[in-house]
XYZ file of C-alpha atoms in Angstrom:
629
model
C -35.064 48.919 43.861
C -34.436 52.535 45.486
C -34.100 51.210 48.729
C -34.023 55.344 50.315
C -37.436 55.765 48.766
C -39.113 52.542 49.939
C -37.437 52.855 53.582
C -39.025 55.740 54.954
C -42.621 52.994 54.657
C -41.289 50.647 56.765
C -42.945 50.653 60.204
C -39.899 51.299 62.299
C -38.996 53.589 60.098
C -42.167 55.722 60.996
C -41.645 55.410 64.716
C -38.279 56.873 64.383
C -39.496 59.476 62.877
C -42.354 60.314 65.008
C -40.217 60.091 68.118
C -37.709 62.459 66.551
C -40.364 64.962 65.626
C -41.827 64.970 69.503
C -38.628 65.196 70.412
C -38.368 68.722 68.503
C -41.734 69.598 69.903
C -39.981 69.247 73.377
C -37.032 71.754 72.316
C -39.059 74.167 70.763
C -41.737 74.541 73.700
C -39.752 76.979 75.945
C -39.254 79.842 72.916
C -43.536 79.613 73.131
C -45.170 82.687 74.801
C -46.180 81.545 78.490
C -49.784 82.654 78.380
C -50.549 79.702 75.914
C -51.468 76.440 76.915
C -50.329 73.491 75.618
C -52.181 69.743 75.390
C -49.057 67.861 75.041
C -45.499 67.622 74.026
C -45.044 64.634 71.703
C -48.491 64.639 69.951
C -47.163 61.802 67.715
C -46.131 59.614 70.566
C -49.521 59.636 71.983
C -51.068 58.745 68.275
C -48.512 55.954 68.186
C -49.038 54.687 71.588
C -53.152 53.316 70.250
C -54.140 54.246 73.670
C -56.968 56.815 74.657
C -57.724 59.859 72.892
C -54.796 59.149 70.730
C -54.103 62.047 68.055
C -52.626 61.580 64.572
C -51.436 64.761 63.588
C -49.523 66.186 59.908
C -47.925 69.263 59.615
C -49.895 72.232 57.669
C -48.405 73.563 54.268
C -46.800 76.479 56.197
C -45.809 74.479 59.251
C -43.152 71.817 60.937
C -43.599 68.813 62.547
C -42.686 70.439 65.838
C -45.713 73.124 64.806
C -48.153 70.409 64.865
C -48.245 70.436 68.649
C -48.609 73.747 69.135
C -51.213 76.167 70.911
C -54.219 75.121 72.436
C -56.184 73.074 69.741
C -58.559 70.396 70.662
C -57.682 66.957 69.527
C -60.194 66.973 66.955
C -58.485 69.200 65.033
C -56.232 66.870 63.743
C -56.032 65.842 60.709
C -58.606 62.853 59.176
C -57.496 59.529 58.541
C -56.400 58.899 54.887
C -59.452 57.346 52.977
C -57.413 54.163 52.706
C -56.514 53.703 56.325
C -59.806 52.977 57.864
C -58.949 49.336 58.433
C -55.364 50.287 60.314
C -55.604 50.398 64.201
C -55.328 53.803 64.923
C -51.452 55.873 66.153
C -49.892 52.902 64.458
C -48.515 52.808 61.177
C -51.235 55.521 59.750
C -49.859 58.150 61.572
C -46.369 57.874 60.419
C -47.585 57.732 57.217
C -49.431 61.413 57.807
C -46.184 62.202 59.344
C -44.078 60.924 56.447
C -46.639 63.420 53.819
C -45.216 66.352 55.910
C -41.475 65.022 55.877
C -40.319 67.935 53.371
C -41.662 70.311 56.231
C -40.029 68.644 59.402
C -36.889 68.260 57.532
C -36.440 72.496 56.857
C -37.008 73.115 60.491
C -34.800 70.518 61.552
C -31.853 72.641 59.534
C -31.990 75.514 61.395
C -32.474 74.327 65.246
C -29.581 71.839 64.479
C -27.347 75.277 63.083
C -28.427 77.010 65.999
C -27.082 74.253 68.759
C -23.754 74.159 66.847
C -23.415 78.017 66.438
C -24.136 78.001 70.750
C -21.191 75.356 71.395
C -18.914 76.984 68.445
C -19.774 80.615 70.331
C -18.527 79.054 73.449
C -15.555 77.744 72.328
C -14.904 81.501 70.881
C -15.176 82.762 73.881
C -12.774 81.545 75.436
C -9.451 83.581 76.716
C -5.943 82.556 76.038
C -5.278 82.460 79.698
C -8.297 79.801 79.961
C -6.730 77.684 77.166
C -3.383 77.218 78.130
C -4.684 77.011 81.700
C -6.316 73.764 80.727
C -2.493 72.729 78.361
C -0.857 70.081 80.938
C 2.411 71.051 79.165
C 3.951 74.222 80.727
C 3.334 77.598 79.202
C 4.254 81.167 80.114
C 3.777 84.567 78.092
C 6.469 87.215 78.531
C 6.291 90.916 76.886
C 9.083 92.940 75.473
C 12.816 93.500 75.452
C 13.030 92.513 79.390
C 10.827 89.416 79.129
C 8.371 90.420 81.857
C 5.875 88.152 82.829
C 2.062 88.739 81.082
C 0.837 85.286 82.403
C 2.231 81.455 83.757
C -0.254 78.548 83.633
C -0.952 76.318 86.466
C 1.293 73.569 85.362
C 4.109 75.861 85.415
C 3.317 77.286 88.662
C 3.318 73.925 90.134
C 6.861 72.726 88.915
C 8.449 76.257 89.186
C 6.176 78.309 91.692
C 3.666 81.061 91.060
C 5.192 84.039 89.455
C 3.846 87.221 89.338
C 2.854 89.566 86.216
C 4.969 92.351 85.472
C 8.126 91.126 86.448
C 11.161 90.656 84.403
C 11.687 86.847 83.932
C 15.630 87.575 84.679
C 14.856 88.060 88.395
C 11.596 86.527 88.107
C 11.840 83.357 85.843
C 15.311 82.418 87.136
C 14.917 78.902 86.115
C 15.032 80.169 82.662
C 18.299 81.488 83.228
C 19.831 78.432 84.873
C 18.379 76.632 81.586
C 20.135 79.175 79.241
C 17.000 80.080 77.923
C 16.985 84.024 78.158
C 19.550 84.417 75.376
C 17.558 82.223 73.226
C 14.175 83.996 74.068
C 16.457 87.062 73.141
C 17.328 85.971 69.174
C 13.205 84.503 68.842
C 12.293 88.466 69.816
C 14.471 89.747 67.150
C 14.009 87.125 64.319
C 10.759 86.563 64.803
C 11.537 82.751 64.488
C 10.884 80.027 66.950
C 13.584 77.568 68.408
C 13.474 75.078 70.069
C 15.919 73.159 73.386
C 15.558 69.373 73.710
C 15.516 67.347 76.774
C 16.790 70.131 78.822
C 17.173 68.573 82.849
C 15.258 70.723 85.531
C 16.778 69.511 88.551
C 14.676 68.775 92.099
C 13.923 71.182 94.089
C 12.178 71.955 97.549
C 10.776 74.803 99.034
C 7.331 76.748 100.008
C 5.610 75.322 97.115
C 6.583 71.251 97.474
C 8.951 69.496 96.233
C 9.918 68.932 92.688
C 11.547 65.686 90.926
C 14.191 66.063 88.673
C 12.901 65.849 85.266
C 13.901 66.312 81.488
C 11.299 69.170 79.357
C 11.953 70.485 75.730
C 11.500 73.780 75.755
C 9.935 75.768 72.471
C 10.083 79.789 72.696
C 7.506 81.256 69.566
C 7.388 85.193 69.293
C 3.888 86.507 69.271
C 3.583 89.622 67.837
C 1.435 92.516 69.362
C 1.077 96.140 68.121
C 2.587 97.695 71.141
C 4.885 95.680 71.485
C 6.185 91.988 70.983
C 6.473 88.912 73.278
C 7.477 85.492 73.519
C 5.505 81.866 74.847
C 7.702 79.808 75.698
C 5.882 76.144 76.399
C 7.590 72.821 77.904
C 6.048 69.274 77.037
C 7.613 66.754 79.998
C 9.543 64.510 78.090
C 11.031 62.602 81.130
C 9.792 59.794 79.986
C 11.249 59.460 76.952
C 14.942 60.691 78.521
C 14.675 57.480 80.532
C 13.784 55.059 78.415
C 16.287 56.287 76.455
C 18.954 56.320 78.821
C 17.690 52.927 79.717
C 18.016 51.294 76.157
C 21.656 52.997 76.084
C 22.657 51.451 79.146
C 21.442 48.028 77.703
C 23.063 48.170 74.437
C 25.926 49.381 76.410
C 26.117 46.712 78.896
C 25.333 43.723 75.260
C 28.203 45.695 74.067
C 30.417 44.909 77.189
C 29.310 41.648 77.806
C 30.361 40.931 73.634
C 33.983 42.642 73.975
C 34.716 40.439 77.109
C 33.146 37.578 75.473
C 35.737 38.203 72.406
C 38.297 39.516 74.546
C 38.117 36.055 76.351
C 38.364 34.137 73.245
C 41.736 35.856 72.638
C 45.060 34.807 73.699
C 45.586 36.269 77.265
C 49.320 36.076 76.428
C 51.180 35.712 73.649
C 52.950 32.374 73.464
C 56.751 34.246 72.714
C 58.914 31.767 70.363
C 62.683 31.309 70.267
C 63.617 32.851 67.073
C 60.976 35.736 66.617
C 59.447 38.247 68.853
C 55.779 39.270 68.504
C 53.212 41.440 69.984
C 49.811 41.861 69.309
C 46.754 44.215 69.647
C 43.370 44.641 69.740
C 40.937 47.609 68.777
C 37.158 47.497 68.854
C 35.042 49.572 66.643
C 33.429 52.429 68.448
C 30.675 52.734 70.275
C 28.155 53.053 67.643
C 29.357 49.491 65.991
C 28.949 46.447 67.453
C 31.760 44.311 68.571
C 33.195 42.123 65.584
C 34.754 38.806 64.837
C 38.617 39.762 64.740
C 41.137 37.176 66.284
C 44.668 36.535 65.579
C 47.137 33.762 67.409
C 50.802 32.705 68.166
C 51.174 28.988 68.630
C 54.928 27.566 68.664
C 54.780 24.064 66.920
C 58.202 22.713 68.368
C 61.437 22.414 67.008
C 61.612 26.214 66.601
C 58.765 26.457 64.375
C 56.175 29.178 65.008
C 52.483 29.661 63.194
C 50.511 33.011 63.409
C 47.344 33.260 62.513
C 44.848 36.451 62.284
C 41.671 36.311 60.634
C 38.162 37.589 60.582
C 34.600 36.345 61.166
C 32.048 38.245 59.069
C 29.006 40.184 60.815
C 29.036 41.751 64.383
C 27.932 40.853 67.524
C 28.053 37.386 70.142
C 27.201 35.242 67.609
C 30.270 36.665 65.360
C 32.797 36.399 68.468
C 31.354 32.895 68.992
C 31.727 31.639 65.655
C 35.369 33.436 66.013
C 36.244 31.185 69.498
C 35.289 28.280 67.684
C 37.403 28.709 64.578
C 40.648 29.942 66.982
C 40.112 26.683 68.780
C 40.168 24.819 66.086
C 43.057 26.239 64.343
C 44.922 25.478 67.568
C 43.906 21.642 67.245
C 44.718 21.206 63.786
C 48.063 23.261 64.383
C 49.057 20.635 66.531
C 49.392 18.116 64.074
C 52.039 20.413 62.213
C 50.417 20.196 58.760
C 51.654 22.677 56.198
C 49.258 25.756 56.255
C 46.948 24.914 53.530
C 46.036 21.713 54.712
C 45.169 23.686 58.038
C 42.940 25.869 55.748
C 41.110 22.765 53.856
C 40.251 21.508 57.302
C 38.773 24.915 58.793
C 36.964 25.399 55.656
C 34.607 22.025 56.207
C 34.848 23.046 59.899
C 33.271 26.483 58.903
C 30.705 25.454 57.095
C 29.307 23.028 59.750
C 29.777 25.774 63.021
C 27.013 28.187 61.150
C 26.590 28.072 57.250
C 25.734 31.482 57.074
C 28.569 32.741 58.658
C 32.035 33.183 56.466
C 35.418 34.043 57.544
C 38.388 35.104 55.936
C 41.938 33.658 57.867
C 45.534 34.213 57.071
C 47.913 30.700 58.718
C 51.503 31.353 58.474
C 54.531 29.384 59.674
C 57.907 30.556 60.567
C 61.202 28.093 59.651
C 64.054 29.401 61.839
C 65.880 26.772 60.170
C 65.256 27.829 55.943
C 64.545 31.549 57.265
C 61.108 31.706 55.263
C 57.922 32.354 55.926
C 55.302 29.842 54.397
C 51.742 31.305 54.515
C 48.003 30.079 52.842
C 45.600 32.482 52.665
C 41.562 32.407 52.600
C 39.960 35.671 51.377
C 42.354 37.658 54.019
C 44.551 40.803 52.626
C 47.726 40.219 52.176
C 51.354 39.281 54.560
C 53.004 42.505 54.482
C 57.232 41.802 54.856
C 59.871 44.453 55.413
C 63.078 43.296 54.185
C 66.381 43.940 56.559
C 67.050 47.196 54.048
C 63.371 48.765 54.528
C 61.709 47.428 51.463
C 58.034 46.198 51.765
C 56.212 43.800 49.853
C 52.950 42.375 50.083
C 52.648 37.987 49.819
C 49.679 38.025 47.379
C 50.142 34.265 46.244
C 48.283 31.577 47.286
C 45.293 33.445 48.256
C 41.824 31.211 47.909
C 37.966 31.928 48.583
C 37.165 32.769 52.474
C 36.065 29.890 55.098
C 32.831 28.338 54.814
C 32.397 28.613 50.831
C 33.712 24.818 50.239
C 34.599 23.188 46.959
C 38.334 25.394 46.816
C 41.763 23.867 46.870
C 43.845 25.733 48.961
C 47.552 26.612 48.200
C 50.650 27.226 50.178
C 53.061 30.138 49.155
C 55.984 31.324 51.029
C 58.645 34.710 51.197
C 61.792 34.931 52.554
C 61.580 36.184 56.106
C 65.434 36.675 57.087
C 67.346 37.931 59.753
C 66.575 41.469 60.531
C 63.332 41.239 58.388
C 59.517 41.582 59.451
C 56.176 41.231 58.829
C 52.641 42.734 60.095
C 49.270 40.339 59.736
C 46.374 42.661 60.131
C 42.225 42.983 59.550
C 40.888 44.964 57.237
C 39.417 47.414 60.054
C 42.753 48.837 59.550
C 42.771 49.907 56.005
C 39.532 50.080 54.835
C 37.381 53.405 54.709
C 33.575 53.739 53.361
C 35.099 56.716 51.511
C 38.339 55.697 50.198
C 39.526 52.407 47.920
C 41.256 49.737 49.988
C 44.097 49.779 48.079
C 44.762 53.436 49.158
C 44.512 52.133 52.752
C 47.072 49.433 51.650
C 49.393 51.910 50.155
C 49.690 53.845 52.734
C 50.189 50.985 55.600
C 52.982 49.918 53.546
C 54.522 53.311 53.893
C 53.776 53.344 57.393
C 55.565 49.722 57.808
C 58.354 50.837 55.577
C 59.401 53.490 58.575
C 57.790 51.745 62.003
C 60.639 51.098 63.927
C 60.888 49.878 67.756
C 60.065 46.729 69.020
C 56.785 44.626 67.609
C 54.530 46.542 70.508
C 55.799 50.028 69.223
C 55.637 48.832 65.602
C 51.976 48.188 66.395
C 50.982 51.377 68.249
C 52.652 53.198 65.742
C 50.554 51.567 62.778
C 47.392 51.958 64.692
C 48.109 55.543 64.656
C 49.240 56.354 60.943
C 45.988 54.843 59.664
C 44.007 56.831 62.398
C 42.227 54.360 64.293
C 40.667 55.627 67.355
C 38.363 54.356 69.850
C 35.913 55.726 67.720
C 36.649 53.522 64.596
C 33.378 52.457 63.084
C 35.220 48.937 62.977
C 37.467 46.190 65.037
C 41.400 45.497 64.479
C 43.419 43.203 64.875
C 47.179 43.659 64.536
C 49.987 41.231 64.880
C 53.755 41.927 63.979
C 56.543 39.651 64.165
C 60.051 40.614 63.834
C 63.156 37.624 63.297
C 65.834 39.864 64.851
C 69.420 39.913 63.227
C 71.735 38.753 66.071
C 75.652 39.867 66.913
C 77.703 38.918 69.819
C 76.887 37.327 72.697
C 73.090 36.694 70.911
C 74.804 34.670 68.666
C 76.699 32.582 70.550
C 73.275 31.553 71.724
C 71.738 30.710 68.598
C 73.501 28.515 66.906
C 72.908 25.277 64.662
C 74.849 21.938 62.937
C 74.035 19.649 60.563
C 75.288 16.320 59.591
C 73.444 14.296 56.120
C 73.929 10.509 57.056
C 73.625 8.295 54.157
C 73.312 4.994 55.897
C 74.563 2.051 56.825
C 75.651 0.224 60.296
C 78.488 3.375 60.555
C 75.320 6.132 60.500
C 74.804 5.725 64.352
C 77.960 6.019 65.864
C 79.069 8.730 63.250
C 75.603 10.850 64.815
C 76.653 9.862 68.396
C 80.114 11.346 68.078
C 79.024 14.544 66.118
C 76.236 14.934 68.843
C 78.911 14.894 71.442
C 80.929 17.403 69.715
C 79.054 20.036 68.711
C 77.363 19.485 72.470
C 80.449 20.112 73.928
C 81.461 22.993 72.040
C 77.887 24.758 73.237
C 79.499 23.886 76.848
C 76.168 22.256 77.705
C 76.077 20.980 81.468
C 77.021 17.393 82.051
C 73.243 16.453 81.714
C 72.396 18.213 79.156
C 74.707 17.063 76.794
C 74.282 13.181 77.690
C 70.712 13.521 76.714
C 71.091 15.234 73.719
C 73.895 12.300 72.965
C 71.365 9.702 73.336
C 68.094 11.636 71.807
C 70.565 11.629 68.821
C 71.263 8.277 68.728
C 67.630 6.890 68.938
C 66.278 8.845 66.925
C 68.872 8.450 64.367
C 68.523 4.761 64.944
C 64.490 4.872 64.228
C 65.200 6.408 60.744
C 67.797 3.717 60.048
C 64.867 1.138 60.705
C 61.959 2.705 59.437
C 63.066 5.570 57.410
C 64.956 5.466 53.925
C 68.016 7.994 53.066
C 68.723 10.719 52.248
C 69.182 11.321 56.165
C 69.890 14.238 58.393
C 70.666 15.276 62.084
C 69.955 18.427 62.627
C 71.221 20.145 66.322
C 70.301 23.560 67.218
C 69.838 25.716 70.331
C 68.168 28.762 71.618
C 68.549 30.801 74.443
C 66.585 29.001 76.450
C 66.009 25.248 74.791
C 67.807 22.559 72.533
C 66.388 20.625 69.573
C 67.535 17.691 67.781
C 65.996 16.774 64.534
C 66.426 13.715 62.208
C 65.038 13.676 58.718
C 64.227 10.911 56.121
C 62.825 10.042 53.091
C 59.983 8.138 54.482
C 56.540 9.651 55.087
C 55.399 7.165 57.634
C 55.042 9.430 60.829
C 56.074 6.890 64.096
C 53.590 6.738 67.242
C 54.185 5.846 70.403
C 53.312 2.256 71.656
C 53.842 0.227 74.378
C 56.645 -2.536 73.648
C 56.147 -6.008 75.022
C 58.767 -7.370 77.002
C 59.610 -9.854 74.357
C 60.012 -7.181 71.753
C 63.342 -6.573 70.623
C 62.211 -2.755 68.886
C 59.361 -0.275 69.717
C 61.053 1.146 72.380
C 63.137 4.364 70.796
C 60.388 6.836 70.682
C 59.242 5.997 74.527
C 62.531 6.491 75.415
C 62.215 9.838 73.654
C 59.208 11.060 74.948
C 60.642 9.981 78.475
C 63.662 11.864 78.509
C 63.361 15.550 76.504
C 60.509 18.086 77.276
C 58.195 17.286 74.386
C 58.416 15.984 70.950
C 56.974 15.579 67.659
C 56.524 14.448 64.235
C 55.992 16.568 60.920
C 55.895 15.397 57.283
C 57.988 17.526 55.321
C 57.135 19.539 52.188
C 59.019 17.704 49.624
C 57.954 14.227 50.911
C 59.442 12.362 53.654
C 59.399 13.316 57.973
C 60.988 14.745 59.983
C 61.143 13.429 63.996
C 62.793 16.156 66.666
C 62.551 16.527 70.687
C 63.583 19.508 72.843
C 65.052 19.694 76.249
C 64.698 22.639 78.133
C 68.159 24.192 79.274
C 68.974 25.242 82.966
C 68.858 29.325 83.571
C 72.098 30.491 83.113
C 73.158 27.793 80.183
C 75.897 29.625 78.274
């Protein structure tokens, strides 16, 4: 069905159409010469109303609708009724139905009274001046004219943040806010290019004076040339952007103060101090990425594990942020826990790898645990997805420890391995991130290659060494990444130094002659390290019981091992038994139980460690007196 052609029958349809036509009738009726007199307005609405002397009225062949009202005609003029309407009530549905017969006439008069309301509002937009448009622009405009930028015209929203200004005069003396922006040289190059620029976020400070004050605000500023044919010109309009400059500054100042809050947060998580073994002197150091990156998951840690033995650990969380330095605290604590029970370094691994994958399982972290022997002068080391130990040999050679390197934390189902490398007198080694040698533009084993040169001549002590790294690879405080940086250095030792390092050993192979052989050597070599009084009685009889446990519970081969430090002696036994011994309360009737209390009573602290080839090893330490030579 063609809906358009059967619509225009529909009874409201009609009445729409009839009120539109009087409403035409109304429009056209002033444009009518004044001496005529008209009957009515809206013909049709009277016809549709069914009231009194109700007319019903269709437009001629050479008329509208609107001409159907016209001039002074009586109402029986109007067109008769369609023979088939007699039975309709009358100014009802009939007379839109005369009304739709003249439709094709109504609708070319409604084409031309329509064009002539848009041409009036179009005409009055035309005539509008320039100076009445941009007075109405909120933004701030102004029109200057030729080489000496005088002023053809401000706007009122300029006037009110600047002050009237008036035309003619040069906008150096007259526009001196333009100056103080730096604007007049740039309105200078737009009049001889012919191009526009454009300023951002320029500041206008406050100001006070006849006209009010001003608050400070933030405008970019657009200069255009206009060309004229006397002679050129330049508008130069400011949109307020003050807004925008704030809520900027405002989301700087919060990412700024996260960014804070996460390097003190990771900061905290650090060690506040290195812990400073014996046998090997360290130093650390710390870099965050620049501004633009968010704060990382770099750590690193020095924990002495007793009887001279030292681990170091550095490593890195992956991703950026507090939930990367969190992750980071939890593994550092953790490392520190299982470090405690002196298991060799891949064991230490195995455990933080379950441990990873339960803190966040999304999270992975690659971790580098390495401990120091002062006693085998070696360096044993498991890796987990880190870069490599770099070790400088006493003569200046570098090499990296790339063996036992495994899959980083938190991927599960790897076997870790331990390696180790010779770390002797005189030698060192740098653990480091990979903030330090890796570049979006360059292959990390460039960045490698050229540490290792770096290392090779880094001299100074482990804080210089450090420094001195940071700046051959170029790390600033605007590195688009964290470092971490630890070096260690075992220091060769001459003269006096030596005299206070110093070590004995005595294998015991058994028997009821094994204790009184290790008293007497203790006593000895004790007295030859012209230990105090004290000193030496304890070491005597930390000698004996523990030399007597590993008689009891231990099976040969056997060993004592003495050795002393500037500032602390250790005495070690060793056995073939991997049964580590607790301490327990002994019951008065028990004739054994009682050598480790004893022990832990009498030295500073103590310990127990299985050893690599199978068996334990039991040691204590007793701090010496300042002075001790």
């Amino acid at each position: 069905m063609n809906f358009t052609r059967w619509s225009a029958r529909l009874p409201g349809t009609q009445r729409r159409a009839a009120a539109q036509a009087a409403a035409k009738a109304q429009r056209s009726s002033p444009a009518r010469p004044s001496g005529r007199r008209r009957t009515g307005s809206a013909p049709a609405d009277s016809a549709r109303s069914g009231g009194p002397g109700g007319e019903r009225r269709t437009a001629g062949p050479s008329g509208s609708g609107a001409s159907a009202a016209q001039d002074e005609e009586p109402a029986s003029g109007a067109d008769p009724l369609p023979p088939d309407s007699g039975s309709a009530s009358p100014g009802t549905v009939p007379a839109a139905r005369g009304r739709r017969r003249s439709g094709k006439q109504r609708g070319a008069d409604t084409g031309p009274s329509a064009a002539a309301t848009a041409g009036d509002g179009a005409a009055g937009i035309d005539a509008l001046s320039v100076h009445d448009l941009l007075g109405q622009v909120p933004a701030l405009a102004a029109v200057v004219r030729g080489p000496e930028h005088r002023i053809a015209y401000v706007n009122d929203a300029y006037a009110r943040v600047f002050g009237p200004r008036s035309p003619g005069a040069p906008a150096r003396t007259a526009l001196p806010e333009l100056e103080e922006l730096g604007l007049l040289p740039l309105m200078d190059q737009v009049l001889r290019s012919g191009r526009p620029r454009t300023v951002k976020s320029r500041r206008v400070p406050a100001a006070t004076g006849p006209h009010g004050g001003r608050r400070p605000g933030y405008y970019t500023f657009t200069c255009t040339p206009i060309t004229a044919a006397d002679e050129g010109g330049v508008l130069i309009f400011a949109a307020d952007v003050t807004d925008q400059v704030e809520a900027a500054e405002r989301l700087r100042v919060s990412e700024r103060r996260q960014r804070e809050a996460a390097v003190t947060l990771q900061r905290s998580l650090l060690p506040q101090e290195l812990e400073q073994p014996d046998d090997l002197r360290v130093a650390a150091t710390y870099q965050p990425g620049g501004t633009d990156a968010a704060v990382g998951g770099d750590w690193y840690d020095v924990i002495t594990l007793g009887a001279g033995r030292t681990a170091l650990v550095i490593g890195d969380v992956m991703g950026r942020g507090v939930r990367a330095a969190a992750v980071m605290g939890q593994l550092r604590t953790a490392v520190r826990a299982y470090a405690r029970l002196d298991l060799p370094p891949h064991e230490v691994l195995q455990l933080l790898d379950g441990l990873a994958g339960e803190i966040d399982s999304s999270q992975i972290a690659t971790c580098v645990y390495a401990v120091h022997d002062p006693n085998e002068g070696r360096l044993h080391y498991a890796s987990a997805g880190h870069l490599p130990v770099l070790v400088r040999d006493a003569d200046g050679t570098v090499h990296a420890a790339a063996e036992a390197t495994g899959p980083p934390l938190g991927t599960g189902g790897w076997l870790h391995s331990s390696g180790s490398v010779p770390l002797a007198p005189g030698a060192a080694a740098v653990l480091f991130t990979d903030g330090l040698v890796e570049r979006r533009d360059a292959d990390i084993d460039e960045g490698l290659a050229v540490l290792e040169q770096a290392f090779a001549g880094a001299t100074g002590s482990p804080q210089v060494v450090c420094d001195r790294l940071l700046r051959a690879m170029r790390i600033t405080a605007e590195h688009d990444d964290d470092v971490a940086v630890l070096v260690l250095q075992h220091p060769e030792r001459t003269g006096r130094a030596a005299e206070l390092f110093r070590g004995a050993a005595l294998d015991l192979l058994g028997g009821t002659e094994a204790a009184p052989r290790a008293r007497a050597f203790a006593s000895g070599v004790l007295t030859s390290w012209r230990f105090p009084t004290e000193v030496h009685d304890l070491g005597v009889l930390a000698a004996s019981e523990l030399v007597a446990n590993s008689l009891q519970h231990g099976t040969p081969p056997m060993r004592l091992r003495l050795r002393r430090t500037d500032r602390r002696l250790i005495v070690e036994v060793t056995d073939g038994d991997d049964s580590l011994p607790r301490r327990r309360r002994a019951e008065p009737v028990d004739e054994a139980g009682r050598g480790i209390s004893i022990i832990a009573t009498i030295a500073s602290c103590w310990g127990s460690r299985r050893t690599p080839g199978g068996g334990k090893a039991v040691w204590c330490e007793f701090a010496l007196p300042e002075g001790t030579g």
